[in-house]
Coordinates of C-alpha atoms and ligand atoms in Angstrom, one line a residue:
Chain A
M1 CA 4.9 16.8 19.1
R2 CA 7.5 16.0 21.7
I3 CA 8.1 12.5 23.1
T4 CA 9.7 12.1 26.6
C5 CA 12.1 9.2 26.2
P6 CA 12.7 7.6 29.6
Y7 CA 16.4 7.6 28.8
C8 CA 17.0 10.9 26.8
G9 CA 14.2 13.1 28.1
A10 CA 11.8 15.3 26.1
R11 CA 12.8 15.3 22.4
S12 CA 11.2 16.4 19.1
S13 CA 9.2 13.6 17.3
H14 CA 11.7 14.2 14.4
E15 CA 14.2 12.0 16.3
F16 CA 12.0 9.0 16.3
A17 CA 10.9 6.5 13.7
Y18 CA 7.3 5.2 13.8
L19 CA 6.2 1.6 13.5
G20 CA 2.6 1.9 14.4
D21 CA 0.0 0.2 16.6
A22 CA 1.7 -1.9 19.4
A23 CA -1.3 -4.3 19.7
P24 CA -0.5 -6.7 16.9
T25 CA 1.8 -9.5 18.0
R26 CA 3.5 -12.1 15.8
P27 CA 1.5 -15.3 15.7
D28 CA 2.9 -18.8 16.2
P29 CA 3.6 -20.2 12.7
A30 CA 2.9 -23.7 14.0
D31 CA -0.7 -22.8 14.9
P32 CA -3.2 -24.3 12.5
E33 CA -4.9 -20.9 12.2
A34 CA -1.5 -19.3 11.4
P35 CA -2.5 -18.0 7.8
D36 CA -5.4 -16.1 9.1
A37 CA -3.5 -14.9 12.1
F38 CA -0.6 -13.7 10.0
N39 CA -3.0 -11.9 7.6
A40 CA -4.5 -10.1 10.6
Y41 CA -1.0 -9.4 12.1
V42 CA 0.5 -8.0 8.9
Y43 CA -2.4 -6.2 7.3
E44 CA -5.4 -5.6 9.6
R45 CA -5.5 -2.7 12.0
D46 CA -8.0 -1.3 14.5
N47 CA -6.9 2.2 13.3
V48 CA -8.0 3.6 16.7
A49 CA -9.5 7.1 16.9
G50 CA -8.5 7.7 20.5
V51 CA -5.9 6.6 23.0
M52 CA -3.6 3.9 21.6
D53 CA -0.3 2.2 22.5
E54 CA 2.2 2.5 19.6
L55 CA 5.8 1.7 18.9
W56 CA 8.4 4.4 18.3
Y57 CA 12.1 3.9 17.8
H58 CA 14.5 6.5 19.1
S59 CA 16.7 6.4 16.1
G60 CA 18.2 9.8 16.7
G61 CA 18.9 9.2 20.4
C62 CA 19.4 6.2 22.6
R63 CA 18.1 3.7 19.9
R64 CA 15.6 2.0 22.2
W65 CA 12.2 1.0 21.2
L66 CA 9.5 2.9 23.1
T67 CA 5.8 2.1 23.7
V68 CA 4.1 5.5 23.6
T69 CA 0.5 6.0 24.8
R70 CA -1.0 8.7 22.6
D71 CA -4.4 10.0 21.6
T72 CA -4.7 10.0 17.8
R73 CA -7.4 12.7 17.9
T74 CA -5.3 15.2 19.7
H75 CA -1.7 13.9 19.6
A76 CA -1.5 14.2 23.4
I77 CA 1.0 11.7 24.9
T78 CA 0.2 10.3 28.4
A79 CA 2.8 7.6 28.9
V80 CA 6.2 6.5 27.4
R81 CA 8.0 3.3 28.5
F82 CA 10.8 1.1 27.1
T83 CA 9.5 -1.8 25.0
T84 CA 11.1 -5.1 25.9
M85 CA 11.0 -8.5 24.2
R86 CA 7.6 -9.1 22.7
F87 CA 6.2 -12.6 22.7
T88 CA 2.9 -13.9 21.3
G89 CA 0.2 -12.1 23.1
T90 CA 2.4 -10.7 25.8
E91 CA 4.7 -7.7 26.4
A92 CA 7.1 -8.1 29.3
A93 CA 7.3 -4.9 31.3
E94 CA 10.6 -3.5 32.4
Chain B
M1 CA -32.5 25.1 -11.9
S2 CA -31.3 26.1 -15.4
R3 CA -28.3 25.0 -17.3
Y4 CA -25.3 27.4 -17.0
S5 CA -24.6 28.9 -20.4
V6 CA -23.5 32.2 -21.9
F7 CA -27.2 33.1 -22.2
S8 CA -27.9 32.5 -18.5
L9 CA -24.8 34.7 -17.8
I10 CA -26.0 37.5 -20.0
A11 CA -29.6 37.3 -18.7
N12 CA -28.4 37.5 -15.1
A13 CA -26.0 40.3 -15.9
L14 CA -29.0 42.3 -17.2
N15 CA -31.3 41.6 -14.3
G16 CA -28.8 42.4 -11.5
Q17 CA -27.8 38.7 -10.9
K18 CA -31.2 38.1 -9.3
G19 CA -32.0 35.0 -11.3
W20 CA -29.5 32.5 -9.8
T21 CA -30.9 29.7 -7.7
P22 CA -29.1 27.4 -5.3
A23 CA -27.0 24.8 -7.2
W24 CA -28.5 21.9 -5.2
R25 CA -31.4 21.4 -2.9
D26 CA -30.8 21.1 0.9
A27 CA -32.6 17.7 1.1
V28 CA -34.3 16.4 4.2
P29 CA -33.7 12.6 4.5
K30 CA -36.4 10.3 3.5
P31 CA -37.1 7.1 5.5
S32 CA -35.5 4.9 2.9
Y33 CA -33.5 4.9 -0.4
D34 CA -32.4 2.3 -2.9
V35 CA -28.8 3.4 -2.3
I36 CA -27.2 5.4 0.5
I37 CA -23.7 6.8 0.0
V38 CA -22.0 7.8 3.2
G39 CA -19.6 10.7 2.7
G40 CA -20.1 13.9 0.7
G41 CA -16.6 14.2 -0.6
G42 CA -15.7 14.1 -4.3
H43 CA -15.9 10.3 -4.4
G44 CA -19.3 10.0 -2.7
L45 CA -20.9 12.7 -4.8
A46 CA -19.4 11.3 -8.0
T47 CA -20.7 7.9 -7.1
A48 CA -24.2 9.2 -6.7
Y49 CA -24.0 11.1 -10.0
Y50 CA -22.9 8.1 -12.0
L51 CA -25.4 5.8 -10.3
A52 CA -28.1 8.2 -11.5
K53 CA -26.6 8.9 -14.9
E54 CA -25.1 5.6 -16.0
H55 CA -27.3 3.1 -14.2
G56 CA -30.7 4.9 -13.8
I57 CA -30.6 4.5 -10.0
R58 CA -32.0 7.8 -8.8
N59 CA -33.5 7.1 -5.5
V60 CA -30.1 7.8 -3.9
A61 CA -29.0 9.8 -0.9
V62 CA -25.5 11.1 -0.1
L63 CA -25.2 11.6 3.7
E64 CA -22.5 14.0 4.8
K65 CA -21.7 14.7 8.5
G66 CA -20.7 18.3 7.9
H67 CA -20.9 20.2 4.7
I68 CA -20.0 18.6 1.4
G69 CA -16.3 19.0 0.5
S70 CA -15.3 19.7 4.1
G71 CA -13.0 16.6 4.1
N72 CA -10.0 15.9 1.9
A73 CA -12.0 16.9 -1.2
G74 CA -11.5 20.5 -0.1
R75 CA -8.1 20.2 1.4
N76 CA -6.0 18.6 -1.3
T77 CA -3.4 20.2 -3.6
T78 CA -5.6 19.4 -6.7
I79 CA -3.1 17.5 -8.8
I80 CA -4.6 15.2 -11.4
R81 CA -2.4 12.7 -13.3
S82 CA -2.2 9.1 -14.6
N83 CA 1.5 8.3 -14.3
Y84 CA 1.3 5.0 -12.4
L85 CA 3.4 2.0 -13.1
L86 CA 1.5 -1.2 -12.2
P87 CA -1.2 -2.8 -14.3
G88 CA -3.7 -2.9 -11.4
N89 CA -3.5 0.9 -11.1
E90 CA -2.7 2.5 -14.5
P91 CA -5.8 1.7 -16.5
F92 CA -8.0 3.0 -13.7
Y93 CA -6.1 6.3 -13.4
E94 CA -6.0 6.8 -17.1
W95 CA -9.8 6.3 -17.2
S96 CA -10.0 9.0 -14.6
M97 CA -7.9 11.3 -16.7
K98 CA -10.2 10.7 -19.7
L99 CA -13.2 11.5 -17.5
W100 CA -11.5 14.7 -16.3
E101 CA -11.0 15.7 -19.9
G102 CA -14.8 15.7 -20.6
L103 CA -15.9 16.5 -17.0
E104 CA -16.9 20.1 -17.4
Q105 CA -19.1 19.5 -20.5
D106 CA -20.6 16.5 -18.8
L107 CA -21.4 18.3 -15.5
N108 CA -22.2 21.7 -17.1
Y109 CA -19.9 23.1 -14.5
N110 CA -16.5 24.9 -14.6
A111 CA -14.2 22.7 -12.6
M112 CA -11.1 24.6 -13.9
V113 CA -9.5 21.5 -15.2
S114 CA -6.1 22.7 -16.4
Q115 CA -3.9 20.2 -18.3
R116 CA -0.7 22.1 -17.6
G117 CA 1.5 19.0 -17.3
I118 CA 3.5 17.3 -14.6
I119 CA 7.2 16.7 -14.5
N120 CA 8.7 14.1 -12.2
L121 CA 12.4 15.0 -12.0
Y122 CA 15.2 12.4 -12.0
H123 CA 18.6 12.9 -10.6
S124 CA 20.6 9.8 -11.5
D125 CA 20.9 7.2 -14.3
G126 CA 19.0 4.6 -12.3
Q127 CA 16.1 6.9 -11.7
R128 CA 16.0 7.8 -15.4
D129 CA 15.8 4.2 -16.3
A130 CA 13.0 3.7 -13.7
Y131 CA 11.1 6.6 -15.2
A132 CA 11.6 5.3 -18.8
R133 CA 10.0 2.1 -17.7
R134 CA 7.1 3.9 -16.0
G135 CA 6.6 6.1 -19.1
N136 CA 6.4 2.9 -21.2
A137 CA 3.9 1.3 -18.8
M138 CA 1.8 4.5 -19.1
R139 CA 1.8 4.3 -22.9
L140 CA 0.8 0.6 -22.8
A141 CA -2.3 1.7 -20.9
G142 CA -3.1 4.5 -23.4
A143 CA -1.7 7.4 -21.4
D144 CA 0.8 9.9 -22.7
S145 CA 4.4 10.2 -21.4
E146 CA 7.6 11.8 -22.5
L147 CA 11.1 11.4 -21.1
L148 CA 12.7 14.9 -21.0
D149 CA 16.5 15.5 -20.8
R150 CA 18.1 18.2 -18.7
E151 CA 17.9 20.8 -21.4
Q152 CA 14.3 20.2 -22.1
V153 CA 13.4 20.6 -18.4
K154 CA 15.6 23.7 -18.3
A155 CA 13.7 25.3 -21.1
L156 CA 10.4 24.8 -19.2
C157 CA 11.6 25.5 -15.6
P158 CA 14.8 27.6 -15.7
F159 CA 14.4 28.5 -12.0
L160 CA 15.2 25.0 -10.7
D161 CA 18.6 24.3 -9.1
F162 CA 20.0 22.1 -11.9
D163 CA 23.6 22.0 -10.5
N164 CA 22.7 21.2 -6.9
S165 CA 25.8 19.4 -5.8
R166 CA 24.0 16.6 -4.1
F167 CA 21.0 16.1 -6.4
P168 CA 21.7 17.6 -9.8
I169 CA 18.7 17.5 -12.1
K170 CA 19.3 15.2 -15.1
G171 CA 15.8 15.4 -16.6
G172 CA 12.2 14.3 -15.9
L173 CA 9.3 12.2 -16.9
M174 CA 6.6 14.4 -18.3
Q175 CA 2.9 13.8 -18.6
A176 CA 1.5 16.7 -20.6
R177 CA -2.2 15.8 -20.1
A178 CA -1.8 15.9 -16.3
G179 CA -2.4 19.1 -14.4
T180 CA -4.7 20.5 -11.7
A181 CA -8.5 21.2 -11.2
R182 CA -10.3 23.4 -8.7
H183 CA -11.2 21.0 -5.9
D184 CA -14.2 22.8 -4.5
A185 CA -15.7 23.2 -8.0
V186 CA -15.4 19.4 -8.6
V187 CA -17.4 18.8 -5.4
W188 CA -20.0 21.5 -6.3
G189 CA -20.2 20.4 -9.9
Y190 CA -20.9 16.7 -9.0
A191 CA -23.3 17.8 -6.3
R192 CA -25.3 20.0 -8.7
A193 CA -25.3 17.4 -11.4
A194 CA -26.4 14.6 -9.1
D195 CA -29.1 16.8 -7.6
R196 CA -30.5 17.6 -11.0
L197 CA -30.9 13.8 -11.6
G198 CA -32.9 13.5 -8.3
V199 CA -30.2 12.5 -5.8
D200 CA -30.8 13.8 -2.3
I201 CA -27.7 15.5 -0.8
V202 CA -28.2 15.6 3.0
Q203 CA -25.7 17.7 4.9
N204 CA -25.2 17.8 8.7
C205 CA -26.2 14.1 8.7
E206 CA -23.6 11.9 10.5
V207 CA -23.8 8.2 10.2
T208 CA -23.4 6.8 13.7
G209 CA -24.1 3.1 13.1
F210 CA -25.8 0.5 10.9
I211 CA -29.2 -1.2 10.7
R212 CA -28.6 -4.9 10.4
E213 CA -30.8 -7.9 9.4
G214 CA -28.7 -10.9 10.2
D215 CA -25.3 -10.3 8.5
A216 CA -26.8 -7.9 6.0
V217 CA -26.5 -4.1 6.2
V218 CA -30.0 -2.7 5.5
G219 CA -29.6 0.9 6.5
V220 CA -27.8 3.4 8.7
E221 CA -28.3 5.1 12.0
T222 CA -27.8 8.9 11.9
N223 CA -28.0 11.9 14.1
R224 CA -31.2 12.6 12.0
G225 CA -32.7 9.2 12.7
P226 CA -32.5 5.8 11.0
I227 CA -32.6 5.6 7.2
R228 CA -33.1 2.3 5.5
A229 CA -31.4 1.3 2.2
G230 CA -31.2 -1.5 -0.3
K231 CA -27.5 -0.9 -0.5
V232 CA -25.0 1.2 1.5
G233 CA -21.8 2.4 0.0
L234 CA -19.0 3.9 2.3
A235 CA -17.0 6.7 0.8
V236 CA -15.6 8.4 3.9
A237 CA -11.9 8.2 3.2
G238 CA -9.9 8.7 6.4
S239 CA -13.0 8.0 8.6
T240 CA -13.6 4.5 7.2
S241 CA -12.3 2.5 10.1
R242 CA -14.4 4.6 12.6
L243 CA -17.5 3.4 10.7
T244 CA -16.5 -0.2 10.0
K245 CA -15.7 -0.6 13.7
H246 CA -19.5 -0.7 14.2
L247 CA -19.6 -3.7 11.8
G248 CA -16.8 -5.6 13.6
L249 CA -14.5 -5.2 10.6
R250 CA -10.8 -4.5 10.7
L251 CA -9.4 -3.0 7.5
P252 CA -5.9 -2.8 6.0
I253 CA -5.9 1.0 6.6
E254 CA -4.3 3.5 8.9
S255 CA -5.5 7.1 9.1
H256 CA -2.7 9.6 8.9
V257 CA -2.2 13.3 8.5
L258 CA -1.0 15.0 5.3
Q259 CA -0.1 18.7 5.3
A260 CA -0.1 21.2 2.5
F261 CA 1.1 24.8 2.1
V262 CA 0.3 27.9 0.1
S263 CA 2.7 30.9 -0.4
E264 CA 1.8 34.5 -1.1
G265 CA 0.7 35.2 -4.7
L266 CA 3.3 35.6 -7.5
K267 CA 3.2 36.4 -11.2
P268 CA 3.1 33.2 -13.3
L269 CA 6.2 31.2 -12.5
V270 CA 5.7 27.5 -12.3
P271 CA 4.3 26.2 -15.6
G272 CA 2.8 22.9 -14.4
V273 CA 3.3 20.5 -11.5
I274 CA 6.9 19.7 -10.6
T275 CA 7.9 16.8 -8.3
F276 CA 11.4 16.6 -6.7
G277 CA 12.9 13.1 -7.2
M278 CA 15.1 13.2 -4.2
G279 CA 13.2 14.0 -1.1
H280 CA 9.4 14.4 -1.1
F281 CA 8.5 17.9 -2.4
Y282 CA 6.0 18.9 -5.1
V283 CA 4.8 22.3 -6.3
S284 CA 2.4 23.9 -8.6
Q285 CA 1.0 27.4 -8.9
S286 CA -2.7 28.2 -8.4
D287 CA -4.6 30.5 -10.7
K288 CA -4.5 33.1 -8.0
G289 CA -0.7 33.0 -8.1
G290 CA 0.1 31.3 -4.8
L291 CA 2.6 28.4 -4.9
V292 CA 0.8 25.2 -3.7
F293 CA 3.2 22.7 -2.3
G294 CA 3.6 19.7 0.0
G295 CA 5.6 16.6 0.8
D296 CA 5.4 13.5 2.9
I297 CA 2.7 12.5 5.3
D298 CA 3.6 13.2 8.9
G299 CA 4.0 9.4 9.4
Y300 CA 2.1 8.6 12.6
N301 CA -1.6 7.6 13.0
S302 CA -3.7 10.7 13.4
Y303 CA -7.3 11.9 13.2
A304 CA -6.4 15.4 14.3
Q305 CA -6.5 17.0 10.8
R306 CA -3.4 19.0 11.7
G307 CA 0.2 18.1 11.6
N308 CA 3.5 18.9 13.3
L309 CA 6.6 21.1 12.6
P310 CA 9.1 18.4 11.6
V311 CA 7.2 17.9 8.3
V312 CA 7.0 21.7 7.8
E313 CA 10.8 21.8 8.1
D314 CA 11.2 18.8 5.8
V315 CA 9.0 20.3 3.1
A316 CA 10.8 23.6 3.4
E317 CA 14.2 21.9 3.0
G318 CA 12.9 20.0 0.0
G319 CA 11.7 23.2 -1.6
M320 CA 15.0 25.0 -0.9
A321 CA 17.0 22.2 -2.5
L322 CA 14.8 22.1 -5.6
M323 CA 14.1 25.8 -6.2
P324 CA 16.1 28.2 -3.9
L325 CA 14.0 31.2 -4.8
I326 CA 11.2 29.7 -2.7
G327 CA 13.2 30.9 0.3
R328 CA 12.2 34.5 -0.5
L329 CA 8.5 33.8 -0.3
R330 CA 6.2 34.1 2.6
M331 CA 4.0 31.1 3.4
L332 CA 0.3 32.2 3.7
R333 CA -1.2 29.1 5.3
S334 CA -0.8 25.4 6.0
W335 CA -3.4 22.8 6.8
G336 CA -3.8 19.1 7.3
G337 CA -6.2 16.4 6.1
L338 CA -7.1 12.9 7.3
V339 CA -5.8 10.5 4.7
D340 CA -6.7 6.8 4.5
M341 CA -3.3 5.1 4.0
S342 CA -3.5 1.4 3.0
M343 CA -1.0 -1.4 3.5
D344 CA 0.0 -1.4 -0.1
G345 CA -0.6 2.2 -1.0
S346 CA -3.4 1.4 -3.4
P347 CA -7.2 1.9 -3.1
I348 CA -10.1 -0.5 -2.4
I349 CA -13.4 -0.4 -4.4
D350 CA -15.2 -3.6 -3.7
V351 CA -18.4 -5.4 -3.1
G352 CA -18.9 -6.4 0.6
P353 CA -17.5 -7.6 2.8
L354 CA -21.0 -7.9 4.2
P355 CA -24.2 -8.3 2.2
G356 CA -25.6 -4.9 1.3
L357 CA -22.3 -3.1 2.0
F358 CA -19.9 -1.6 -0.6
L359 CA -16.5 -0.2 0.2
N360 CA -14.6 2.7 -1.4
T361 CA -11.5 3.6 0.6
A362 CA -7.7 3.6 0.9
W363 CA -7.1 6.6 -1.3
N364 CA -3.8 7.4 0.5
Y365 CA -2.5 10.9 -0.4
G366 CA -3.7 10.7 -4.0
G367 CA -7.4 10.2 -4.3
F368 CA -8.4 13.6 -5.8
K369 CA -7.2 12.7 -9.2
A370 CA -9.2 9.5 -8.9
T371 CA -12.5 11.2 -8.1
P372 CA -14.2 10.7 -11.5
A373 CA -13.1 7.1 -12.0
S374 CA -13.7 6.2 -8.4
G375 CA -17.3 7.5 -8.6
W376 CA -17.7 5.8 -12.0
C377 CA -16.3 2.4 -10.9
F378 CA -18.0 2.5 -7.5
A379 CA -21.4 3.2 -9.1
W380 CA -20.8 0.3 -11.5
T381 CA -19.8 -2.0 -8.6
I382 CA -22.9 -1.0 -6.5
A383 CA -25.3 -1.3 -9.5
K384 CA -24.0 -4.6 -10.8
E385 CA -22.7 -6.0 -7.6
E386 CA -19.4 -6.8 -9.3
A387 CA -16.3 -4.8 -10.1
H388 CA -15.6 -3.2 -13.5
R389 CA -12.4 -4.3 -15.1
F390 CA -10.9 -0.9 -14.1
N391 CA -11.3 -1.6 -10.4
A392 CA -11.0 -5.3 -10.6
A393 CA -7.7 -5.3 -8.8
F394 CA -8.8 -3.0 -6.0
R395 CA -10.2 -5.9 -4.0
L396 CA -10.3 -6.0 -0.2
D397 CA -9.1 -9.6 -0.1
R398 CA -6.0 -8.9 -2.2
F399 CA -3.9 -8.7 1.0
R400 CA -4.9 -12.1 2.1
T401 CA -4.3 -13.7 -1.3
G402 CA -1.0 -11.9 -1.9
H403 CA -2.2 -9.8 -4.9
V404 CA -1.1 -6.5 -3.4
I405 CA -0.6 -3.5 -5.6
D406 CA 2.5 -1.9 -4.1
E407 CA 3.7 0.9 -6.5
K408 CA 6.6 1.8 -4.2
G409 CA 7.5 -1.8 -3.2
V410 CA 7.9 -1.0 0.5
G411 CA 5.6 -3.5 2.0
A412 CA 2.8 -3.4 4.6
Q413 CA 4.0 -0.2 6.3
P414 CA 1.5 2.7 5.5
N415 CA 3.8 5.5 6.5
L416 CA 6.4 4.5 3.9
H417 CA 4.0 4.6 0.9
Ligands
FAD501 C1 -3.1 18.0 2.1 C2 -3.6 17.1 1.1 C3 -3.2 17.1 -0.2 C4 -3.6 16.2 -1.2 N1 -3.2 16.4 -2.5 C5 -3.7 15.6 -3.4 C6 -3.4 15.8 -4.8 O1 -2.6 16.8 -5.1 N2 -3.8 15.0 -5.7 C7 -4.6 13.9 -5.4 O2 -5.0 13.2 -6.3 N3 -5.0 13.7 -4.1 C8 -4.6 14.5 -3.1 N4 -5.0 14.3 -1.8 C9 -5.8 13.1 -1.5 C10 -7.3 13.4 -1.8 O3 -7.7 14.7 -1.3 C11 -8.2 12.3 -1.1 O4 -7.7 11.1 -1.4 C12 -9.6 12.4 -1.6 O5 -10.1 13.7 -1.5 C13 -10.5 11.4 -0.8 O6 -11.8 11.2 -1.4 P1 -13.0 12.1 -1.0 O7 -12.9 13.4 -1.7 O8 -14.3 11.4 -1.2 O9 -12.7 12.3 0.6 P2 -13.3 13.4 1.7 O10 -13.5 14.7 1.0 O11 -12.4 13.3 2.8 O12 -14.8 12.8 1.9 C14 -15.1 12.0 3.0 C15 -16.4 12.7 3.6 O13 -17.0 11.8 4.5 C16 -17.5 12.5 5.5 N5 -17.7 11.7 6.7 C17 -16.8 11.1 7.5 N6 -17.4 10.3 8.4 C18 -18.8 10.4 8.2 C19 -19.9 9.9 8.9 N7 -19.8 9.1 9.9 N8 -21.1 10.2 8.4 C20 -21.3 11.0 7.3 N9 -20.2 11.6 6.6 C21 -19.0 11.3 7.1 C22 -16.5 13.6 5.8 O14 -17.0 14.7 6.5 C23 -16.0 13.9 4.4 O15 -16.7 15.0 3.8 C24 -4.5 15.2 -0.8 C25 -5.0 15.1 0.5 C26 -4.6 16.0 1.5 C27 -5.1 15.9 2.9
ZN502 ZN1 16.0 7.9 23.9

């Protein structure tokens, strides 16, 4: 599996560290529902069988966080972009 | 279907092997069952067997989407052991070890259970102390353990690289009762024994959804039509989330790929199972002579049942560091399986979370050894609608309540377990 980093170009997946599904976002601790929301954020996953956005860190390259769109059934990657600051429920695009 | 014995062997030898019958019926699904088990891997088949044997519940079907044993049950590296540290885990795995020890007589099937021992190597004082603690924890749960020094390991495995300049081998934690078993035979043995007690084993029957009455699960939709059931137990390992999605459930599981490798055949070399303490590499030798080895999971979510080259390289490097002779061997094949990694690295065997539903999942990379106890405890949990004390800690809500069972202490990051 090769990941085309927007900065470094196509590199072996060996150069990257994997965090997982990009969907969970950190809840607001002040929210009255925060305990449930944190449980879902930390532990529960959709565990998608199909196309999913996920977070990879280019530790062996430019050291940027990347959002990679990949099919978990085939490993085919269709998009890679820089991940920027992530707020509750949003991801600012660069 | 007769019992296998020396007499049936002789009788069939004399009549040209014409007397053997299929080991289980190819059942056609009935419209309803008392209990449906989804997934014909080791765990599903063992559950059906113990439901019939221990609890007298015989109106049971095991539904398997392909052929039985086509999942991880037929893809693993066959290591059985009970060398866990934490109190939530160790009594369960030791119960499994005890069931392995009587399995072949119980099933009347040769599962090739071979207690050839496992040695977890240590390379530093700190690691030795951690293994001493683990060995004591094992003994407290009734398992066997022995802390070996360098000379004792050397006597058993002279071919290891003891003076590796980076990771010299200082000794190992040995469990002599651990070993290997023939994975396919375990599947076939449970299937045959369950079938003999009346369980229907239905192959090529994929569960595609659930029949609901209010909140309750009262049956399953399959490619061979709907089948109703008093209780439905899921034992589909890495495919669990794909099924629970139909129920609107999100579980603390990620599906990952784990690879394994087999070398060309050799004369007897590796006496038992050896695990490298510095880098993830483990090896044993099959009865056919091939070295069977593996390492870490690939580390990214995957349903592909095949892995990538970085892990092949990583495993090869681990092998070379541990036993340089492996560099002279040719690798025959490698493959991948779909493993159900959980957020704390430990399994789930629980009632619910919906009425009529029972969960058996989160086996990570180590559920083969658990097969007998998993089936035994899941059958108990389904029959009595409450956990046995051996699986009491394997609750689904342990994540919410903070009672995680994290052997490695790495937190909610499945690819680190
Ligand atoms: C490479 C590798 C090496 C391993 N080595 C070891 C080891 O040395 N020791 C150890 O203890 N463990 C090991 N494991 C882990 C172990 O194999 C698994 O944890 C264990 O087999 C899982 O339980 P199972 O046998 O019931 O799963 P599986 O055999 O995977 O059973 C699940 C079954 O469910 C079926 N299924 C899925 N979806 C559906 C559906 N919708 N409808 C009907 N049926 C369905 C599948 O086809 C499959 O047959 C290894 C795993 C791998 C991949
Ligand atoms: Zn980069």
